[in-house]
Short mmCIF file of C-alpha atoms and ligand atoms in Angstrom, two decimals:
data_model
loop_
_atom_site.label_atom_id
_atom_site.label_comp_id
_atom_site.label_asym_id
_atom_site.label_seq_id
_atom_site.Cartn_x
_atom_site.Cartn_y
_atom_site.Cartn_z
CA MET A 363 19.86 17.61 -44.78
CA ILE A 364 20.36 16.80 -41.08
CA ARG A 365 23.79 17.80 -39.82
CA VAL A 366 25.07 15.10 -37.49
CA ALA A 367 27.97 14.71 -35.06
CA VAL A 368 29.04 11.34 -33.64
CA LEU A 369 30.32 11.15 -30.06
CA GLY A 370 32.69 8.24 -29.49
CA ALA A 371 34.89 6.73 -32.19
CA GLY A 372 35.13 3.18 -30.85
CA ARG A 373 33.56 -0.01 -32.18
CA ILE A 374 30.01 1.29 -32.46
CA GLY A 375 30.87 4.95 -33.12
CA GLN A 376 32.73 3.91 -36.28
CA ILE A 377 29.65 2.10 -37.58
CA HIS A 378 27.33 5.01 -36.84
CA ALA A 379 29.69 7.57 -38.35
CA ALA A 380 30.06 5.55 -41.56
CA ASN A 381 26.27 5.12 -41.78
CA VAL A 382 25.71 8.86 -41.27
CA ALA A 383 28.28 9.65 -43.97
CA ALA A 384 26.54 7.26 -46.37
CA ASN A 385 22.96 8.40 -45.71
CA PRO A 386 21.54 10.92 -48.21
CA LEU A 387 19.37 12.53 -45.49
CA ALA A 388 22.43 13.46 -43.42
CA LYS A 389 25.78 15.20 -43.43
CA LEU A 390 28.49 14.02 -41.05
CA VAL A 391 29.86 17.24 -39.56
CA ALA A 392 32.18 16.04 -36.79
CA VAL A 393 33.41 13.19 -34.65
CA ALA A 394 34.32 13.76 -30.98
CA ASP A 395 36.47 11.45 -28.90
CA PRO A 396 38.91 12.45 -26.13
CA PHE A 397 41.39 9.93 -27.54
CA PRO A 398 42.74 11.35 -30.81
CA ALA A 399 44.08 8.02 -32.07
CA ALA A 400 40.54 6.76 -32.68
CA GLY A 401 38.74 10.05 -33.31
CA LYS A 402 41.19 11.69 -35.68
CA ALA A 403 41.57 8.59 -37.82
CA LEU A 404 37.81 8.22 -38.17
CA ALA A 405 37.30 11.91 -39.00
CA GLU A 406 40.04 11.77 -41.63
CA LYS A 407 38.59 8.62 -43.15
CA LEU A 408 35.11 10.12 -43.39
CA ASN A 409 36.23 13.63 -44.23
CA CYS A 410 34.67 15.51 -41.31
CA ASP A 411 35.92 17.63 -38.39
CA TYR A 412 37.49 16.10 -35.30
CA SER A 413 37.31 17.35 -31.72
CA GLU A 414 38.62 15.97 -28.46
CA SER A 415 35.65 17.55 -26.71
CA PRO A 416 32.06 16.28 -27.00
CA ASP A 417 30.91 19.56 -25.35
CA GLU A 418 32.49 21.60 -28.13
CA VAL A 419 30.78 19.51 -30.80
CA ILE A 420 27.40 19.63 -29.04
CA ALA A 421 27.65 23.43 -28.86
CA ARG A 422 28.22 23.85 -32.61
CA SER A 423 25.42 25.74 -34.37
CA ASP A 424 25.94 23.67 -37.52
CA VAL A 425 25.05 20.42 -35.70
CA ASP A 426 21.36 19.41 -35.62
CA ALA A 427 21.67 15.91 -34.15
CA VAL A 428 24.19 13.81 -32.24
CA VAL A 429 24.72 10.08 -32.16
CA ILE A 430 26.08 8.92 -28.81
CA GLY A 431 28.42 5.93 -28.98
CA THR A 432 30.44 6.61 -25.84
CA PRO A 433 30.85 4.32 -22.79
CA SER A 434 27.56 3.47 -21.07
CA ASP A 435 28.24 5.53 -17.91
CA THR A 436 28.36 8.74 -20.00
CA HIS A 437 25.04 8.35 -21.87
CA ALA A 438 22.62 10.14 -19.54
CA GLU A 439 24.90 13.14 -19.12
CA LEU A 440 25.62 13.50 -22.85
CA MET A 441 21.95 13.03 -23.81
CA LEU A 442 21.03 15.85 -21.45
CA LYS A 443 23.78 18.16 -22.70
CA ALA A 444 22.69 17.57 -26.29
CA ALA A 445 18.98 17.99 -25.53
CA ARG A 446 19.61 21.21 -23.57
CA ALA A 447 21.42 22.52 -26.65
CA GLY A 448 18.34 21.68 -28.75
CA LYS A 449 19.90 18.74 -30.60
CA ALA A 450 18.09 15.54 -31.55
CA VAL A 451 19.78 12.43 -30.16
CA LEU A 452 20.29 8.82 -31.16
CA CYS A 453 21.81 7.22 -28.05
CA GLU A 454 23.37 3.81 -27.67
CA LYS A 455 22.04 1.39 -25.08
CA PRO A 456 21.79 1.36 -22.12
CA VAL A 457 20.12 4.65 -21.24
CA ASP A 458 22.55 4.65 -18.29
CA ASN A 459 24.07 2.12 -15.91
CA ASP A 460 22.07 3.56 -13.02
CA LEU A 461 18.24 3.44 -12.97
CA ALA A 462 17.80 6.48 -10.67
CA LYS A 463 20.08 8.55 -12.92
CA ALA A 464 18.19 7.31 -15.98
CA ASP A 465 14.84 8.31 -14.43
CA GLU A 466 16.16 11.76 -13.55
CA ALA A 467 17.50 12.24 -17.07
CA ILE A 468 14.23 11.06 -18.67
CA ALA A 469 12.21 13.50 -16.55
CA GLU A 470 14.34 16.38 -17.83
CA LEU A 471 14.30 15.09 -21.42
CA ASN A 472 10.51 14.95 -21.28
CA ALA A 473 10.32 18.47 -19.83
CA LEU A 474 12.53 19.66 -22.69
CA ASN A 475 10.34 17.80 -25.18
CA ALA A 476 13.62 16.45 -26.52
CA LYS A 477 13.80 14.23 -29.59
CA VAL A 478 15.72 11.23 -28.30
CA MET A 479 15.80 7.72 -29.74
CA MET A 480 17.38 4.69 -28.05
CA ALA A 481 19.60 2.65 -30.33
CA PHE A 482 18.05 -0.79 -29.84
CA ASN A 483 19.42 -1.98 -33.17
CA ARG A 484 17.89 -5.47 -33.04
CA ARG A 485 14.41 -4.01 -33.57
CA PHE A 486 15.66 -2.80 -36.96
CA ASP A 487 17.11 -6.12 -38.15
CA PRO A 488 15.15 -7.30 -41.24
CA SER A 489 14.44 -10.74 -39.70
CA ASN A 490 13.29 -9.22 -36.42
CA ILE A 491 11.11 -6.70 -38.26
CA GLU A 492 9.53 -9.72 -39.99
CA LEU A 493 8.92 -11.41 -36.61
CA ARG A 494 7.04 -8.37 -35.34
CA ARG A 495 5.13 -8.02 -38.64
CA ALA A 496 4.08 -11.70 -38.53
CA ILE A 497 2.85 -11.32 -34.94
CA ASP A 498 0.91 -8.17 -35.84
CA ALA A 499 -0.60 -9.94 -38.86
CA GLY A 500 -1.92 -12.71 -36.58
CA ASP A 501 0.17 -15.40 -38.33
CA ILE A 502 0.71 -17.33 -35.06
CA GLY A 503 -2.32 -16.16 -33.09
CA ASP A 504 -1.74 -14.91 -29.57
CA VAL A 505 1.88 -14.89 -28.38
CA ARG A 506 2.40 -17.30 -25.47
CA GLN A 507 6.17 -17.76 -25.09
CA VAL A 508 9.30 -16.01 -26.38
CA ILE A 509 12.65 -17.79 -26.21
CA ILE A 510 15.78 -15.74 -26.79
CA SER A 511 19.28 -17.19 -27.20
CA SER A 512 21.98 -14.54 -27.27
CA ARG A 513 25.63 -15.58 -27.14
CA ASP A 514 28.73 -13.58 -27.92
CA PRO A 515 31.75 -15.21 -29.60
CA GLY A 516 34.06 -14.02 -26.82
CA LEU A 517 34.54 -11.72 -23.85
CA PRO A 518 34.82 -7.98 -24.53
CA PRO A 519 38.12 -6.22 -23.74
CA ARG A 520 38.94 -5.71 -20.07
CA ASP A 521 38.51 -1.90 -20.24
CA TYR A 522 35.10 -2.38 -21.79
CA VAL A 523 34.03 -4.76 -19.02
CA ALA A 524 35.09 -2.16 -16.45
CA HIS A 525 32.66 0.48 -17.85
CA SER A 526 29.96 -1.85 -19.15
CA GLY A 527 27.69 -1.89 -16.10
CA GLY A 528 27.75 -5.70 -16.12
CA ILE A 529 26.31 -8.39 -18.38
CA PHE A 530 22.66 -7.69 -17.49
CA ARG A 531 22.80 -3.95 -18.27
CA ASP A 532 25.25 -4.26 -21.15
CA MET A 533 24.54 -7.47 -23.05
CA ALA A 534 21.15 -8.78 -21.91
CA ILE A 535 19.68 -5.27 -22.21
CA HIS A 536 19.17 -6.00 -25.94
CA ASP A 537 17.29 -9.17 -25.01
CA PHE A 538 15.15 -7.42 -22.40
CA ASP A 539 14.22 -4.90 -25.07
CA MET A 540 13.49 -7.64 -27.63
CA ALA A 541 11.37 -9.44 -25.02
CA ARG A 542 9.20 -6.32 -24.65
CA PHE A 543 9.17 -5.81 -28.43
CA LEU A 544 8.02 -9.38 -29.14
CA LEU A 545 5.75 -10.00 -26.14
CA GLY A 546 3.92 -6.74 -26.72
CA GLU A 547 3.41 -6.52 -22.94
CA GLU A 548 5.56 -5.49 -20.00
CA PRO A 549 6.98 -8.37 -17.92
CA VAL A 550 5.85 -8.03 -14.31
CA GLU A 551 8.00 -10.73 -12.71
CA VAL A 552 11.66 -11.64 -13.27
CA TYR A 553 13.71 -14.60 -12.04
CA ALA A 554 17.39 -14.94 -12.96
CA LYS A 555 20.49 -17.03 -12.36
CA ALA A 556 24.01 -15.95 -13.29
CA SER A 557 27.43 -17.57 -13.09
CA ARG A 558 31.13 -17.11 -13.86
CA VAL A 559 32.29 -19.97 -16.05
CA VAL A 560 34.13 -18.25 -18.92
CA ASP A 561 36.60 -16.08 -16.97
CA PRO A 562 35.85 -16.39 -13.24
CA ALA A 563 38.80 -14.19 -12.15
CA LEU A 564 37.89 -11.26 -14.44
CA MET A 565 34.20 -11.50 -13.54
CA GLU A 566 35.01 -11.66 -9.82
CA GLU A 567 37.21 -8.57 -10.14
CA PHE A 568 34.36 -6.51 -11.65
CA ASN A 569 31.57 -8.21 -9.67
CA ASP A 570 30.15 -9.31 -13.00
CA TYR A 571 28.95 -12.56 -14.58
CA ASP A 572 29.56 -14.11 -17.98
CA THR A 573 26.64 -16.55 -18.20
CA LEU A 574 22.97 -16.02 -17.36
CA MET A 575 19.44 -17.30 -17.68
CA VAL A 576 16.28 -15.26 -17.10
CA ILE A 577 12.61 -16.21 -16.88
CA MET A 578 9.95 -13.48 -17.06
CA GLN A 579 6.16 -13.38 -17.09
CA THR A 580 3.64 -10.70 -18.01
CA GLU A 581 0.40 -9.92 -16.18
CA SER A 582 -1.63 -11.95 -18.71
CA GLY A 583 0.71 -14.96 -18.38
CA LYS A 584 2.95 -14.57 -21.44
CA GLN A 585 6.41 -15.93 -20.72
CA CYS A 586 9.94 -15.20 -21.89
CA HIS A 587 13.19 -17.06 -21.40
CA ILE A 588 16.53 -15.39 -22.14
CA ASN A 589 19.87 -17.19 -22.15
CA CYS A 590 23.14 -15.31 -22.64
CA CYS A 591 26.77 -16.31 -22.54
CA ARG A 592 29.79 -14.10 -23.20
CA GLU A 593 31.51 -16.93 -25.06
CA ALA A 594 30.28 -19.34 -27.73
CA SER A 595 33.13 -21.20 -29.39
CA TYR A 596 31.20 -21.41 -32.68
CA GLY A 597 30.52 -17.67 -33.06
CA TYR A 598 27.84 -15.01 -32.51
CA ASP A 599 24.60 -16.88 -31.86
CA GLN A 600 21.36 -14.89 -32.07
CA ARG A 601 18.07 -16.78 -32.25
CA PHE A 602 14.41 -16.17 -31.42
CA GLU A 603 11.50 -18.57 -31.09
CA ILE A 604 7.95 -17.37 -30.50
CA LEU A 605 5.17 -19.77 -29.64
CA GLY A 606 1.65 -18.58 -30.38
CA SER A 607 -1.84 -20.06 -30.13
CA LYS A 608 -1.84 -20.83 -33.88
CA GLY A 609 1.79 -21.55 -34.63
CA MET A 610 5.42 -20.70 -34.04
CA LEU A 611 7.98 -18.29 -35.45
CA GLN A 612 11.70 -18.96 -35.49
CA ASN A 613 14.59 -17.02 -36.89
CA ASP A 614 18.01 -18.46 -37.40
CA ASN A 615 21.55 -17.16 -37.52
CA LEU A 616 23.00 -15.62 -40.66
CA ARG A 617 25.97 -17.04 -42.54
CA PRO A 618 28.07 -15.60 -45.34
CA SER A 619 26.39 -17.99 -47.78
CA THR A 620 23.67 -20.66 -47.88
CA VAL A 621 26.07 -23.40 -49.10
CA ARG A 622 25.93 -26.75 -47.27
CA ARG A 623 28.78 -29.26 -47.55
CA PHE A 624 28.43 -33.07 -47.44
CA ASN A 625 31.35 -35.53 -47.40
CA ALA A 626 32.57 -38.76 -45.80
CA VAL A 627 33.07 -37.25 -42.33
CA GLU A 628 30.22 -34.71 -42.10
CA THR A 629 26.88 -33.78 -43.60
CA GLU A 630 24.97 -30.49 -43.66
CA ALA A 631 28.17 -28.62 -42.80
CA ARG A 632 27.84 -24.90 -43.30
CA GLN A 633 30.10 -21.87 -43.12
CA PRO A 634 30.67 -20.36 -39.67
CA LEU A 635 28.19 -17.84 -38.29
CA LEU A 636 28.80 -14.17 -39.01
CA ASN A 637 31.48 -13.22 -36.56
CA PHE A 638 29.95 -10.63 -34.22
CA PHE A 639 27.49 -7.77 -33.95
CA LEU A 640 29.19 -5.53 -36.49
CA GLN A 641 28.75 -8.18 -39.19
CA ARG A 642 25.44 -9.69 -38.02
CA TYR A 643 23.61 -6.41 -37.56
CA THR A 644 25.06 -4.35 -40.43
CA ASP A 645 21.59 -3.83 -41.94
CA ALA A 646 20.06 -3.20 -38.53
CA TYR A 647 22.46 -0.33 -37.74
CA ARG A 648 21.83 1.21 -41.16
CA ASN A 649 18.04 0.84 -40.80
CA GLU A 650 18.15 2.22 -37.25
CA LEU A 651 19.94 5.38 -38.36
CA GLY A 652 17.61 5.61 -41.36
CA ALA A 653 14.57 5.43 -39.07
CA PHE A 654 16.03 8.20 -36.87
CA LEU A 655 16.76 10.52 -39.79
CA THR A 656 13.45 9.79 -41.52
CA ALA A 657 11.45 10.57 -38.37
CA LEU A 658 13.36 13.84 -37.90
CA THR A 659 12.86 14.76 -41.55
CA ASP A 660 9.14 13.90 -41.60
CA GLY A 661 8.41 15.16 -38.09
CA THR A 662 6.98 11.73 -37.16
CA PRO A 663 7.52 10.06 -33.74
CA LEU A 664 10.86 8.38 -33.18
CA PRO A 665 10.43 4.59 -33.14
CA THR A 666 12.09 4.02 -29.75
CA SER A 667 12.38 6.28 -26.73
CA PRO A 668 14.42 6.72 -23.55
CA TRP A 669 11.40 5.12 -21.82
CA ASP A 670 12.11 1.92 -23.76
CA GLY A 671 15.68 2.19 -22.51
CA ARG A 672 14.44 2.70 -18.98
CA GLN A 673 12.07 -0.28 -19.09
CA ALA A 674 14.80 -2.59 -20.37
CA LEU A 675 17.13 -1.28 -17.66
CA ARG A 676 14.43 -1.87 -15.03
CA LEU A 677 14.23 -5.52 -16.11
CA ALA A 678 18.03 -5.79 -15.95
CA GLU A 679 18.02 -4.38 -12.40
CA ALA A 680 15.25 -6.81 -11.39
CA ALA A 681 17.30 -9.71 -12.79
CA ILE A 682 20.36 -8.55 -10.84
CA GLU A 683 18.25 -8.37 -7.67
CA SER A 684 16.90 -11.86 -8.37
CA VAL A 685 20.44 -13.25 -8.71
CA ALA A 686 21.41 -11.63 -5.40
CA THR A 687 18.34 -12.76 -3.45
CA GLY A 688 17.62 -16.07 -5.17
CA ARG A 689 13.98 -15.00 -5.49
CA ALA A 690 11.69 -13.85 -8.28
CA VAL A 691 11.35 -10.06 -8.34
CA LYS A 692 8.11 -8.17 -9.06
CA VAL A 693 8.62 -5.29 -11.47
N1 NAD B 441 23.90 -1.50 -30.13
C1 NAD B 441 24.95 -2.30 -30.21
O1 NAD B 441 24.94 -3.31 -30.89
C2 NAD B 441 26.20 -1.92 -29.49
C3 NAD B 441 27.38 -2.60 -29.77
C4 NAD B 441 28.54 -2.22 -29.09
C5 NAD B 441 28.49 -1.21 -28.17
N2 NAD B 441 27.32 -0.59 -27.90
C6 NAD B 441 27.26 0.49 -26.90
O2 NAD B 441 28.01 1.58 -27.42
C7 NAD B 441 28.77 2.19 -26.39
C8 NAD B 441 30.24 2.20 -26.80
O3 NAD B 441 30.66 0.88 -26.98
P1 NAD B 441 31.94 0.53 -27.88
O4 NAD B 441 31.96 -0.94 -27.96
O5 NAD B 441 31.94 1.33 -29.12
O6 NAD B 441 33.09 1.03 -26.90
P2 NAD B 441 34.58 1.44 -27.28
O7 NAD B 441 35.32 1.36 -26.01
O8 NAD B 441 35.05 0.67 -28.47
O9 NAD B 441 34.46 2.96 -27.75
C9 NAD B 441 34.07 4.01 -26.92
C10 NAD B 441 34.76 5.27 -27.42
O10 NAD B 441 34.22 6.39 -26.72
C11 NAD B 441 35.30 7.28 -26.42
N3 NAD B 441 34.87 8.14 -25.31
C12 NAD B 441 34.96 7.92 -23.98
N4 NAD B 441 34.39 8.94 -23.29
C13 NAD B 441 33.92 9.82 -24.24
C14 NAD B 441 33.25 11.07 -24.17
N5 NAD B 441 32.88 11.62 -22.99
N6 NAD B 441 32.94 11.69 -25.33
C15 NAD B 441 33.28 11.17 -26.53
N7 NAD B 441 33.92 9.97 -26.66
C16 NAD B 441 34.23 9.31 -25.51
C17 NAD B 441 36.46 6.37 -26.12
O11 NAD B 441 37.70 7.04 -26.27
C18 NAD B 441 36.27 5.26 -27.17
O12 NAD B 441 36.96 5.58 -28.37
C19 NAD B 441 28.47 1.41 -25.12
O13 NAD B 441 27.51 2.10 -24.36
C20 NAD B 441 27.88 0.09 -25.58
O14 NAD B 441 26.92 -0.42 -24.69
C21 NAD B 441 26.19 -0.92 -28.54
#
């Protein structure tokens, strides 16, 4: 039984805490959040301890592992505190908002031989697992191009935008990771464009963007295109297409049912897409936590590492540089 504490009781912390509480390999010991309204309510709901202080929870001798679901600019510091205290860590993306800080943290985590997994949940989605399996099985031959469409239903709250690190580090980071996961090679060149068309005033205020396109290429010539927008009026849109030498793989969005409606004004009408990440990636979050706990229990390697977080962040930084300079950036 792995005794787990969850840091952060916001949108993602609530999912992780519920998954820990439901997993037979784990016991949810505590939730920490400096804001009692969120933290206390979650702890009461899941019948565990509550603390305002993540440090206090990390120091507890009856905690073996922590799940970090706090704002992105706190990840590196909390990972290090937990690792220094000998705890295993499942940390939300990104590894940090700052590449130099991430590199420093990773050097210390490696020196500590810390068990740290990055929470790139999309790798654990059943359809995305199937994409990777089909590539590995040779179903489409050699991968040539990966096309990723990733659109949110709407802008995140203002406070979230303020701490997010910007659309490349916050939102597209998932897509940079999926690009690496599906290409099977590191991109070596990145070109990006970004614009403010959803909420120009808010984006201007935080020097952020709400709409982007990225083109990347690996050393051997494999290509990836990513398009992201913070707003899609029809819902959370998550699609992948992979072109190979012997075929193509596609995965589509999920809906609450497979029913299609036909009538005098429309045909092939279907229910709306699942609303947002909490609904679309329910299985992925559960599988991700399961993979973390199973690896700790069996003593096998964790499936993702802070290095994966660092490489995705490096691509995000290259894309930001490309937007600023108007040129492709070598990675
Ligand atoms: N993998 C995913 O699909 C996914 C989805 C959403 C968010 N995230 C990531 O999770 C993190 C949190 O995002 P969110 O949407 O849950 O944000 P949120 O604002 O809803 O929640 C963050 C919570 O952390 C608390 N907090 C702040 N500082 C803390 C600290 N030092 N210790 C403990 N708690 C602290 C806040 O009070 C808040 O309750 C972000 O880094 C984000 O990138 C990942």
